Short mmCIF file of N, CA and C in Angstrom, two decimals:
data_model
loop_
_atom_site.label_atom_id
_atom_site.label_comp_id
_atom_site.label_asym_id
_atom_site.label_seq_id
_atom_site.Cartn_x
_atom_site.Cartn_y
_atom_site.Cartn_z
N MET A 408 -5.13 10.51 3.04
CA MET A 408 -5.21 9.25 3.74
C MET A 408 -4.04 8.38 3.26
N THR A 409 -3.51 7.57 4.15
CA THR A 409 -2.41 6.68 3.76
C THR A 409 -2.89 5.23 3.70
N LEU A 410 -2.11 4.39 3.07
CA LEU A 410 -2.48 3.00 2.84
C LEU A 410 -2.72 2.23 4.14
N ASP A 411 -1.97 2.54 5.17
CA ASP A 411 -2.13 1.81 6.44
C ASP A 411 -3.42 2.16 7.17
N GLU A 412 -4.12 3.23 6.76
CA GLU A 412 -5.37 3.63 7.41
C GLU A 412 -6.60 2.96 6.82
N LEU A 413 -6.45 2.26 5.70
CA LEU A 413 -7.58 1.59 5.07
C LEU A 413 -8.01 0.36 5.86
N LYS A 414 -9.28 0.02 5.75
CA LYS A 414 -9.84 -1.15 6.41
C LYS A 414 -9.91 -2.31 5.43
N ILE A 415 -10.07 -3.52 5.96
CA ILE A 415 -10.18 -4.71 5.13
C ILE A 415 -11.36 -4.54 4.17
N GLY A 416 -11.13 -4.85 2.89
CA GLY A 416 -12.17 -4.78 1.88
C GLY A 416 -12.25 -3.46 1.14
N GLN A 417 -11.53 -2.44 1.60
CA GLN A 417 -11.57 -1.14 0.92
C GLN A 417 -10.65 -1.13 -0.29
N LYS A 418 -11.09 -0.39 -1.31
CA LYS A 418 -10.28 -0.18 -2.51
C LYS A 418 -9.83 1.27 -2.53
N ALA A 419 -8.66 1.49 -3.10
CA ALA A 419 -8.14 2.84 -3.20
C ALA A 419 -7.22 2.95 -4.40
N ILE A 420 -6.96 4.18 -4.79
CA ILE A 420 -6.02 4.46 -5.88
C ILE A 420 -4.82 5.18 -5.26
N ILE A 421 -3.64 4.74 -5.61
CA ILE A 421 -2.42 5.36 -5.09
C ILE A 421 -2.26 6.74 -5.71
N LYS A 422 -2.07 7.75 -4.86
CA LYS A 422 -1.85 9.11 -5.33
C LYS A 422 -0.36 9.43 -5.41
N SER A 423 0.40 9.03 -4.38
CA SER A 423 1.84 9.28 -4.39
C SER A 423 2.54 8.32 -3.45
N THR A 424 3.83 8.14 -3.70
CA THR A 424 4.67 7.30 -2.86
C THR A 424 5.79 8.18 -2.32
N GLY A 425 5.94 8.22 -1.01
CA GLY A 425 6.93 9.10 -0.40
C GLY A 425 7.98 8.35 0.38
N GLY A 426 8.63 9.06 1.28
CA GLY A 426 9.67 8.47 2.12
C GLY A 426 11.06 8.82 1.63
N GLU A 427 12.04 8.25 2.29
CA GLU A 427 13.43 8.46 1.89
C GLU A 427 13.64 7.90 0.50
N PRO A 428 14.60 8.44 -0.23
CA PRO A 428 14.80 8.00 -1.63
C PRO A 428 14.95 6.48 -1.80
N ALA A 429 15.69 5.82 -0.93
CA ALA A 429 15.89 4.38 -1.06
C ALA A 429 14.59 3.61 -0.84
N ILE A 430 13.83 4.01 0.15
CA ILE A 430 12.55 3.35 0.43
C ILE A 430 11.56 3.63 -0.70
N ARG A 431 11.51 4.87 -1.14
CA ARG A 431 10.60 5.24 -2.23
C ARG A 431 10.91 4.43 -3.47
N ARG A 432 12.18 4.28 -3.81
CA ARG A 432 12.59 3.50 -4.99
C ARG A 432 12.15 2.04 -4.86
N ARG A 433 12.30 1.47 -3.66
CA ARG A 433 11.91 0.07 -3.44
C ARG A 433 10.40 -0.09 -3.61
N LEU A 434 9.61 0.84 -3.06
CA LEU A 434 8.15 0.78 -3.19
C LEU A 434 7.73 0.91 -4.65
N LEU A 435 8.36 1.80 -5.38
CA LEU A 435 8.04 1.95 -6.81
C LEU A 435 8.43 0.70 -7.59
N ASP A 436 9.56 0.10 -7.24
CA ASP A 436 10.02 -1.11 -7.94
C ASP A 436 9.09 -2.30 -7.76
N ILE A 437 8.41 -2.38 -6.61
CA ILE A 437 7.50 -3.52 -6.39
C ILE A 437 6.10 -3.24 -6.92
N GLY A 438 5.90 -2.10 -7.58
CA GLY A 438 4.65 -1.84 -8.27
C GLY A 438 3.71 -0.85 -7.62
N LEU A 439 4.13 -0.20 -6.56
CA LEU A 439 3.28 0.76 -5.87
C LEU A 439 3.47 2.14 -6.47
N ILE A 440 2.98 2.29 -7.69
CA ILE A 440 3.14 3.54 -8.42
C ILE A 440 1.81 4.28 -8.48
N PRO A 441 1.85 5.60 -8.67
CA PRO A 441 0.61 6.38 -8.73
C PRO A 441 -0.37 5.86 -9.79
N LYS A 442 -1.66 6.02 -9.51
CA LYS A 442 -2.78 5.62 -10.35
C LYS A 442 -3.02 4.10 -10.38
N THR A 443 -2.38 3.36 -9.48
CA THR A 443 -2.60 1.92 -9.37
C THR A 443 -3.70 1.67 -8.34
N THR A 444 -4.64 0.79 -8.67
CA THR A 444 -5.72 0.44 -7.74
C THR A 444 -5.24 -0.67 -6.81
N VAL A 445 -5.48 -0.49 -5.52
CA VAL A 445 -5.12 -1.50 -4.53
C VAL A 445 -6.36 -1.88 -3.73
N PHE A 446 -6.35 -3.10 -3.19
CA PHE A 446 -7.45 -3.65 -2.42
C PHE A 446 -6.87 -4.27 -1.16
N ILE A 447 -7.38 -3.91 0.01
CA ILE A 447 -6.88 -4.45 1.27
C ILE A 447 -7.51 -5.82 1.50
N ARG A 448 -6.67 -6.85 1.52
CA ARG A 448 -7.18 -8.23 1.69
C ARG A 448 -7.17 -8.68 3.13
N LYS A 449 -6.04 -8.50 3.82
CA LYS A 449 -5.92 -8.99 5.19
C LYS A 449 -5.09 -8.01 6.02
N VAL A 450 -5.33 -8.05 7.31
CA VAL A 450 -4.49 -7.32 8.26
C VAL A 450 -4.16 -8.30 9.38
N ALA A 451 -2.90 -8.36 9.77
CA ALA A 451 -2.49 -9.25 10.84
C ALA A 451 -3.21 -8.88 12.14
N PRO A 452 -3.35 -9.82 13.07
CA PRO A 452 -4.08 -9.55 14.31
C PRO A 452 -3.61 -8.31 15.07
N LEU A 453 -2.34 -8.02 15.07
CA LEU A 453 -1.84 -6.84 15.77
C LEU A 453 -1.70 -5.64 14.84
N GLY A 454 -2.19 -5.78 13.59
CA GLY A 454 -2.19 -4.66 12.66
C GLY A 454 -0.98 -4.53 11.77
N ASP A 455 0.01 -5.39 11.94
CA ASP A 455 1.22 -5.29 11.15
C ASP A 455 1.73 -6.69 10.84
N PRO A 456 1.86 -7.11 9.62
CA PRO A 456 1.77 -6.40 8.35
C PRO A 456 0.35 -6.41 7.78
N ILE A 457 0.21 -5.77 6.61
CA ILE A 457 -1.06 -5.79 5.88
C ILE A 457 -0.84 -6.44 4.53
N GLU A 458 -1.86 -7.11 4.03
CA GLU A 458 -1.77 -7.75 2.71
C GLU A 458 -2.68 -7.00 1.76
N ILE A 459 -2.12 -6.60 0.62
CA ILE A 459 -2.90 -5.89 -0.38
C ILE A 459 -2.87 -6.66 -1.68
N ASN A 460 -3.85 -6.40 -2.52
CA ASN A 460 -3.92 -7.00 -3.84
C ASN A 460 -3.80 -5.87 -4.85
N LEU A 461 -2.86 -6.01 -5.77
CA LEU A 461 -2.73 -5.04 -6.84
C LEU A 461 -2.23 -5.74 -8.08
N ARG A 462 -2.80 -5.38 -9.21
CA ARG A 462 -2.41 -5.94 -10.50
C ARG A 462 -2.41 -7.47 -10.52
N GLY A 463 -3.32 -8.07 -9.78
CA GLY A 463 -3.47 -9.51 -9.82
C GLY A 463 -2.54 -10.31 -8.92
N PHE A 464 -1.79 -9.67 -8.04
CA PHE A 464 -0.96 -10.41 -7.10
C PHE A 464 -1.10 -9.83 -5.70
N GLU A 465 -0.76 -10.65 -4.71
CA GLU A 465 -0.83 -10.23 -3.32
C GLU A 465 0.55 -9.74 -2.87
N LEU A 466 0.54 -8.70 -2.07
CA LEU A 466 1.77 -8.10 -1.58
C LEU A 466 1.58 -7.80 -0.11
N THR A 467 2.56 -8.18 0.70
CA THR A 467 2.50 -7.92 2.13
C THR A 467 3.47 -6.80 2.46
N LEU A 468 2.97 -5.79 3.18
CA LEU A 468 3.76 -4.61 3.54
C LEU A 468 3.75 -4.38 5.03
N ARG A 469 4.87 -3.90 5.54
CA ARG A 469 4.91 -3.44 6.93
C ARG A 469 4.12 -2.14 7.02
N LYS A 470 3.60 -1.88 8.19
CA LYS A 470 2.82 -0.66 8.40
C LYS A 470 3.69 0.58 8.21
N ASP A 471 4.97 0.51 8.58
CA ASP A 471 5.90 1.63 8.38
C ASP A 471 5.99 2.01 6.91
N ASP A 472 6.02 1.02 6.03
CA ASP A 472 6.10 1.29 4.59
C ASP A 472 4.76 1.76 4.05
N ALA A 473 3.68 1.17 4.54
CA ALA A 473 2.34 1.52 4.06
C ALA A 473 1.96 2.96 4.39
N ASN A 474 2.50 3.51 5.48
CA ASN A 474 2.12 4.88 5.83
C ASN A 474 2.84 5.93 5.00
N LYS A 475 3.72 5.51 4.11
CA LYS A 475 4.40 6.42 3.19
C LYS A 475 3.68 6.53 1.84
N ILE A 476 2.57 5.80 1.70
CA ILE A 476 1.83 5.75 0.44
C ILE A 476 0.50 6.48 0.60
N GLU A 477 0.35 7.58 -0.10
CA GLU A 477 -0.89 8.37 -0.08
C GLU A 477 -1.88 7.74 -1.05
N VAL A 478 -3.13 7.55 -0.57
CA VAL A 478 -4.16 6.93 -1.40
C VAL A 478 -5.46 7.74 -1.35
N GLU A 479 -6.32 7.47 -2.32
CA GLU A 479 -7.65 8.05 -2.35
C GLU A 479 -8.65 6.90 -2.42
N VAL A 480 -9.56 6.82 -1.47
CA VAL A 480 -10.53 5.73 -1.40
C VAL A 480 -11.50 5.83 -2.57
N ILE A 481 -11.81 4.68 -3.16
CA ILE A 481 -12.75 4.62 -4.28
C ILE A 481 -14.15 4.44 -3.71
#
């Protein structure tokens, strides 16, 4: 399952971060690393972007970026 498939209120643990090397590096740099717990806070009315909570801060991601992150629902 990928991060963009989660519903509001669901928690998950990041399993892996994929994509092209430049995109993958950017996602890892902003804290989306394996074994991190994330919580879906909000989704925009048309589904893009999504707001997640991780490590005590909110992060907004485009759906294109979120579908490169493999997660496991808790």
